């Protein structure tokens, strides 16, 4: 990020609901979003699904996540967040962190950060589908009944639930987060503070609830000193599903100018269209659309493991099976309230027609457009010059292959290199960039 981030952070955090910054995507905002994408991606990178714990301590979390070298936006983790419910086993889900002195100078304020991971275990997947009957949000939001606000039952249970038999989830994830935020707001109450909540997929839903909760219950103001002082709360989410009904959207709108939500959606990802509108779910916040098909760096894939190679602009001009990119929809500049009763990304071979050559790929690449690194890549290429080389992107294409085999073979980047034998082929330079050795 450039030094202008420090002076523009209020605009970049949505003070004016990102007016004039989304179309085309502001260059500082692009870097800003990639920063938070990496902060939430770190949760997935460090999570050990075999132990349900992080493979790091709070003290070495960011060094283990490889987010220290070349990165002036330093944070210290103050608390790990665990979540569990009657239906979901207790597991590590994220962290609360605060900008260090160095980070504060680079970011322009003391940023309190909450980051959530996406779905991992079988019980979490099943919980994601517990959406048909929504729950009242009155135990979270004081004015929920007034607005008729209801929330996805599975998300609600995971956010507010406990597991008395567990080590870490005797208190709810909600209580853990709010307590940690309260401590930091009181500690730094005399400074310029922002509260940023970010998450991917299921984590995006939890981030939305968290940001609303913080504002609705006054956790963005100190309990000592000047209780009338309010700090900005911004949720920046990636690939998030719908969280609740129109009443929840009304409640969101009622929470005032200190709450902002930017939802980044890959146009090829159907997860943000779920649960369907027929079940009375709706969208709210500001939406920024990115599109996997617009990348010249990636192998072209449909979900469910289907894949094909996406030619460059002048490649295979005489081939009848040439694949063309689809046009991108512009981002919404208003808070969106649309009920969508059908999925808009049923990628069916008949729908694409004979000009599309479909190649069956491996299930290890299952639905890779719903992937945190792919999302960060799509933000990096949005509205840049079409001839921009890979080494000039704000997010290295090497990172896309951390957990996938998605980058075109011509770039010679080892697949799935974050763990396993391929990690030995990767070295992080002092400037933070990765190289293949």
XYZ file of C-alpha atoms in Angstrom:
437
model
C 0.000 0.000 0.000
C 1.153 3.512 -0.677
C 1.466 6.212 1.955
C -1.797 7.720 0.717
C -3.599 4.889 2.529
C -2.762 6.566 5.831
C -4.465 9.795 4.792
C -7.373 8.224 2.876
C -8.278 5.390 5.233
C -11.685 6.817 6.139
C -12.786 6.866 2.502
C -11.275 3.445 1.904
C -13.140 2.086 4.928
C -16.423 3.314 3.481
C -17.088 6.645 5.178
C -18.959 7.678 1.998
C -19.973 4.085 1.153
C -17.130 3.867 -1.385
C -18.743 6.414 -3.680
C -16.540 6.976 -6.724
C -14.056 4.270 -5.691
C -15.541 1.119 -7.216
C -15.998 1.803 -10.923
C -13.209 1.785 -11.881
C -11.633 0.317 -8.784
C -9.493 2.897 -7.003
C -5.844 1.807 -6.929
C -5.473 2.472 -3.200
C -8.703 0.616 -2.478
C -7.421 -2.337 -4.493
C -4.350 -2.550 -2.258
C -6.503 -2.013 0.819
C -8.830 -4.897 -0.051
C -5.902 -7.198 -0.806
C -4.464 -6.353 2.614
C -7.640 -7.505 4.345
C -7.958 -10.502 2.032
C -4.551 -11.648 3.223
C -5.451 -11.022 6.850
C -8.480 -13.287 6.614
C -6.702 -15.747 4.325
C -4.128 -16.200 7.080
C -6.768 -17.891 9.234
C -7.285 -20.588 6.635
C -3.542 -20.938 6.066
C -2.764 -21.455 9.752
C -5.797 -23.593 10.628
C -4.998 -27.266 11.220
C -8.133 -29.236 10.413
C -6.709 -32.338 12.099
C -6.418 -30.645 15.488
C -9.024 -27.867 15.030
C -6.320 -25.504 16.292
C -4.000 -22.909 14.732
C -0.494 -24.022 13.814
C 0.850 -20.911 15.507
C 0.747 -19.015 18.772
C -0.611 -15.495 19.092
C 2.975 -14.231 19.259
C 4.209 -15.830 16.032
C 0.924 -15.932 14.123
C 1.778 -13.426 11.397
C 5.321 -14.709 10.923
C 3.949 -18.253 10.474
C 1.410 -16.809 8.022
C 4.325 -15.158 6.153
C 2.813 -11.685 6.494
C 5.777 -9.971 8.161
C 8.477 -9.624 5.500
C 8.051 -6.507 3.400
C 4.802 -5.638 5.166
C 4.639 -2.345 7.095
C 1.042 -3.052 8.191
C 1.952 -4.779 11.403
C -0.536 -6.194 13.911
C -0.356 -8.112 17.167
C -2.882 -10.882 17.800
C -4.539 -10.312 21.172
C -7.023 -13.176 21.170
C -7.843 -16.363 19.306
C -11.554 -16.940 18.688
C -13.166 -20.360 19.035
C -16.692 -21.275 18.004
C -18.931 -24.248 18.626
C -22.579 -25.124 19.111
C -24.801 -28.103 19.787
C -24.360 -29.083 16.136
C -20.762 -27.985 15.484
C -17.698 -29.130 17.382
C -15.527 -26.504 19.032
C -12.842 -25.239 16.682
C -10.546 -22.270 16.134
C -12.261 -19.795 13.834
C -10.209 -16.618 13.822
C -8.535 -13.896 15.796
C -8.700 -10.372 17.126
C -5.623 -8.215 16.494
C -4.582 -4.592 16.801
C -2.182 -2.506 14.735
C 1.233 -1.999 16.308
C 2.875 1.415 16.483
C 4.477 0.761 13.092
C 1.205 -0.505 11.702
C -0.631 2.530 13.006
C 1.737 4.883 11.196
C 1.293 3.001 7.937
C -2.487 2.631 8.227
C -3.169 6.124 9.557
C -4.928 4.932 12.723
C -4.992 2.169 15.321
C -6.890 -0.581 13.499
C -8.677 -3.204 15.589
C -9.079 -6.240 13.348
C -11.381 -9.259 13.612
C -10.823 -12.037 11.049
C -12.898 -15.194 10.508
C -12.178 -18.314 8.446
C -14.502 -20.212 6.125
C -16.116 -23.636 6.414
C -13.855 -26.622 7.042
C -15.359 -29.608 8.881
C -18.316 -31.788 7.929
C -20.374 -30.475 10.849
C -19.677 -26.912 9.695
C -20.844 -27.765 6.172
C -24.039 -29.303 7.528
C -24.541 -26.247 9.717
C -24.260 -23.994 6.652
C -27.318 -25.761 5.220
C -29.388 -25.192 8.360
C -31.094 -22.198 6.758
C -34.700 -23.083 5.926
C -36.124 -21.776 9.215
C -34.494 -18.526 10.314
C -34.030 -17.518 13.947
C -34.987 -14.281 15.617
C -32.025 -11.957 16.038
C -33.423 -10.377 19.207
C -30.770 -11.982 21.427
C -28.087 -10.162 19.410
C -29.706 -6.886 18.344
C -31.874 -4.838 20.740
C -34.130 -3.554 17.919
C -34.486 -6.863 16.064
C -38.158 -7.322 16.956
C -38.933 -3.774 15.855
C -37.545 -4.548 12.400
C -38.681 -8.161 12.230
C -35.048 -9.198 11.774
C -34.211 -12.881 11.487
C -30.901 -14.660 10.870
C -29.730 -17.876 9.194
C -30.196 -20.480 11.935
C -26.831 -22.173 11.449
C -24.860 -18.903 11.448
C -26.763 -17.686 14.509
C -26.110 -20.908 16.416
C -22.401 -20.902 15.609
C -21.977 -17.227 16.549
C -23.882 -17.436 19.839
C -23.539 -21.119 20.747
C -21.357 -22.797 23.341
C -19.871 -26.245 23.984
C -19.692 -26.704 27.770
C -17.702 -29.921 27.298
C -14.948 -28.153 25.338
C -11.819 -26.337 26.441
C -12.303 -23.159 24.397
C -16.043 -22.771 23.714
C -17.474 -22.585 27.211
C -18.289 -19.020 26.185
C -19.652 -18.167 22.750
C -17.622 -16.809 19.867
C -19.750 -13.690 20.166
C -18.781 -13.142 23.794
C -15.107 -13.752 23.034
C -15.041 -11.226 20.190
C -16.986 -8.512 21.981
C -14.848 -8.823 25.106
C -11.642 -8.544 23.067
C -12.917 -5.539 21.090
C -14.100 -3.828 24.272
C -10.667 -4.221 25.870
C -8.882 -2.719 22.869
C -11.318 0.179 22.442
C -10.877 1.102 26.100
C -7.097 0.709 25.900
C -6.734 2.990 22.867
C -9.730 5.260 23.478
C -7.608 8.418 23.268
C -6.300 7.514 19.800
C -7.881 7.409 16.354
C -9.360 3.918 16.134
C -11.063 1.907 13.418
C -12.662 -1.507 13.822
C -12.397 -3.709 10.732
C -14.066 -7.113 10.498
C -13.249 -9.442 7.636
C -13.992 -13.009 6.628
C -14.319 -15.466 3.776
C -17.407 -17.586 2.984
C -18.886 -18.695 6.330
C -16.438 -16.232 7.870
C -18.009 -13.465 5.781
C -21.393 -14.223 7.345
C -19.870 -14.191 10.828
C -18.049 -10.938 10.009
C -21.335 -9.315 8.970
C -23.024 -10.319 12.231
C -19.979 -9.213 14.231
C -19.795 -5.739 12.690
C -23.525 -5.168 13.190
C -23.314 -6.496 16.749
C -20.442 -4.173 17.665
C -22.376 -1.099 16.547
C -25.837 -2.172 17.724
C -24.567 -2.784 21.254
C -22.142 0.124 21.504
C -18.845 -1.763 21.492
C -17.416 0.848 19.121
C -17.290 3.393 21.923
C -15.267 3.363 25.147
C -16.940 2.507 28.433
C -14.624 4.923 30.219
C -13.616 8.484 29.493
C -15.774 9.749 26.636
C -18.644 7.273 26.101
C -20.118 9.490 23.369
C -17.090 8.944 21.145
C -17.944 6.534 18.325
C -15.410 4.719 16.149
C -16.030 3.585 12.573
C -16.805 -0.109 12.054
C -16.273 -1.641 8.604
C -16.917 -5.182 7.417
C -15.002 -6.258 4.300
C -16.164 -9.703 3.247
C -15.254 -12.141 0.483
C -17.540 -14.757 -1.041
C -20.112 -14.445 1.696
C -23.580 -16.025 1.662
C -26.740 -14.197 2.632
C -27.208 -13.807 6.362
C -30.854 -12.950 6.976
C -34.131 -11.442 5.851
C -35.289 -8.003 4.754
C -35.817 -7.104 8.408
C -32.116 -7.663 9.038
C -31.324 -5.400 6.083
C -33.573 -2.714 7.604
C -31.831 -3.151 10.932
C -28.468 -2.755 9.199
C -29.627 0.505 7.616
C -30.857 1.767 10.988
C -27.476 1.418 12.673
C -26.205 4.708 11.314
C -23.201 6.174 9.584
C -20.561 4.441 11.696
C -21.272 1.028 10.142
C -20.217 0.064 6.616
C -20.197 -3.208 4.691
C -18.383 -3.995 1.444
C -19.114 -7.426 -0.012
C -16.718 -8.723 -2.661
C -18.368 -11.279 -4.942
C -16.831 -13.357 -7.716
C -19.369 -13.312 -10.529
C -18.770 -17.060 -11.076
C -19.290 -17.976 -7.429
C -22.817 -19.083 -6.537
C -22.207 -19.105 -2.743
C -23.116 -15.383 -2.416
C -26.508 -16.181 -4.004
C -27.299 -18.623 -1.193
C -29.567 -19.238 0.588
C -32.023 -18.602 -2.254
C -34.416 -15.687 -2.051
C -37.355 -18.092 -2.030
C -36.452 -18.720 1.615
C -36.804 -14.972 2.327
C -33.100 -14.162 2.359
C -31.858 -10.870 0.978
C -28.646 -8.917 0.448
C -27.467 -5.649 1.956
C -24.338 -3.542 2.023
C -22.277 -2.375 -0.933
C -21.303 -5.023 -3.469
C -18.123 -5.123 -5.550
C -18.185 -7.625 -8.414
C -15.017 -9.353 -9.600
C -14.844 -12.065 -12.247
C -12.631 -15.136 -12.532
C -13.133 -15.282 -16.298
C -11.373 -11.942 -16.748
C -7.990 -13.313 -15.691
C -5.425 -14.089 -18.375
C -3.242 -15.741 -15.733
C -5.552 -18.550 -14.658
C -6.584 -21.842 -16.126
C -10.249 -21.533 -16.899
C -12.436 -23.674 -14.663
C -16.082 -24.296 -14.089
C -17.146 -25.567 -10.728
C -17.528 -29.254 -9.896
C -14.017 -29.873 -11.241
C -14.650 -28.984 -14.877
C -11.815 -27.103 -16.467
C -10.496 -25.684 -19.690
C -7.665 -23.431 -20.780
C -8.574 -19.803 -21.293
C -6.711 -18.529 -24.374
C -4.982 -15.186 -24.467
C -6.541 -12.487 -26.600
C -4.845 -13.492 -29.879
C -4.253 -17.160 -29.166
C -5.995 -19.858 -31.258
C -7.798 -17.274 -33.365
C -8.772 -19.871 -35.962
C -10.079 -22.471 -33.533
C -13.851 -22.965 -33.459
C -13.702 -23.969 -29.803
C -12.256 -20.676 -28.628
C -13.503 -19.581 -25.198
C -14.391 -15.940 -24.723
C -14.667 -14.092 -21.435
C -18.104 -12.990 -20.364
C -18.767 -9.343 -19.648
C -18.462 -8.201 -16.063
C -21.329 -6.604 -14.205
C -20.600 -3.251 -12.635
C -20.598 -2.965 -8.836
C -23.627 -1.744 -6.973
C -23.119 1.660 -5.386
C -26.154 1.479 -3.169
C -27.018 -0.870 -0.397
C -28.499 -3.833 -2.162
C -31.843 -5.331 -1.208
C -32.705 -7.950 -3.786
C -34.403 -11.278 -3.303
C -32.994 -13.745 -5.814
C -34.910 -16.993 -5.979
C -32.641 -18.759 -8.446
C -28.942 -19.364 -8.830
C -27.461 -17.202 -11.561
C -24.425 -19.371 -12.174
C -25.746 -22.766 -13.266
C -22.734 -23.478 -15.417
C -24.297 -26.061 -17.686
C -22.654 -27.281 -20.897
C -25.877 -26.779 -22.826
C -26.055 -23.204 -21.573
C -22.561 -22.429 -22.844
C -23.188 -23.953 -26.247
C -20.911 -25.803 -28.677
C -18.281 -23.040 -28.809
C -17.183 -24.028 -25.294
C -14.832 -26.950 -24.980
C -15.266 -28.553 -21.573
C -12.491 -30.661 -20.102
C -13.130 -32.764 -17.016
C -10.720 -31.977 -14.220
C -9.910 -33.433 -10.807
C -12.119 -32.995 -7.764
C -9.157 -31.494 -5.904
C -9.960 -28.348 -7.862
C -13.599 -28.498 -6.772
C -15.283 -25.174 -7.304
C -12.082 -23.131 -7.175
C -13.751 -19.801 -7.952
C -14.859 -19.937 -4.299
C -11.348 -19.655 -2.934
C -9.731 -16.894 -0.893
C -6.591 -16.647 -3.016
C -8.626 -16.558 -6.227
C -10.721 -13.738 -4.750
C -7.583 -11.758 -3.886
C -6.267 -12.319 -7.412
C -9.501 -11.084 -8.950
C -9.330 -7.908 -6.873
C -5.723 -7.459 -8.039
C -6.632 -7.614 -11.750
C -9.867 -5.643 -11.598
C -9.760 -2.571 -13.856
C -6.025 -2.785 -14.559
C -4.459 -2.517 -17.999
C -4.928 -5.708 -19.992
C -1.195 -5.836 -20.763
C -0.122 -5.609 -17.118
C 2.486 -8.344 -16.510
C 2.213 -10.776 -13.615
C 5.107 -9.245 -11.679
C 3.352 -5.857 -11.582
C 0.201 -7.109 -9.859
C -0.482 -6.051 -6.271
C -1.083 -9.714 -5.397
C 1.398 -12.249 -6.731
C -0.042 -15.000 -8.911
C 2.245 -17.391 -7.026
C -0.104 -17.077 -4.048
C -3.047 -18.354 -6.094
C -1.421 -21.792 -6.173
C -0.984 -22.045 -2.401
C -3.840 -24.523 -2.125
C -4.751 -25.020 -5.795
C -3.389 -25.803 -9.248
C -5.007 -22.815 -10.918
C -2.260 -20.663 -12.486
C -1.458 -21.394 -16.140
C 1.350 -23.900 -16.598
C 3.472 -21.427 -18.552
C 4.251 -19.570 -15.305
C 5.819 -22.729 -13.832
C 4.413 -22.269 -10.338
C 4.213 -25.447 -8.246
C 0.639 -26.381 -7.313
C -0.606 -26.730 -3.736
C 2.709 -25.470 -2.432
C 1.692 -24.083 0.963
C 2.216 -27.498 2.566
C 3.986 -30.660 1.442
C 7.011 -31.227 -0.757
C 6.361 -28.254 -3.035
C 6.931 -25.863 -0.122
C 10.645 -26.666 -0.447
C 10.585 -25.065 -3.892
C 9.346 -21.719 -2.537
C 11.304 -18.901 -0.894
C 9.929 -15.622 0.418
C 12.166 -12.638 -0.331
C 12.789 -9.872 2.178
C 10.357 -7.675 0.238
C 7.614 -10.224 0.920
C 7.365 -11.588 -2.626
C 7.617 -15.320 -3.217
C 9.948 -16.895 -5.762
C 10.297 -20.420 -7.115
C 13.755 -21.930 -6.617
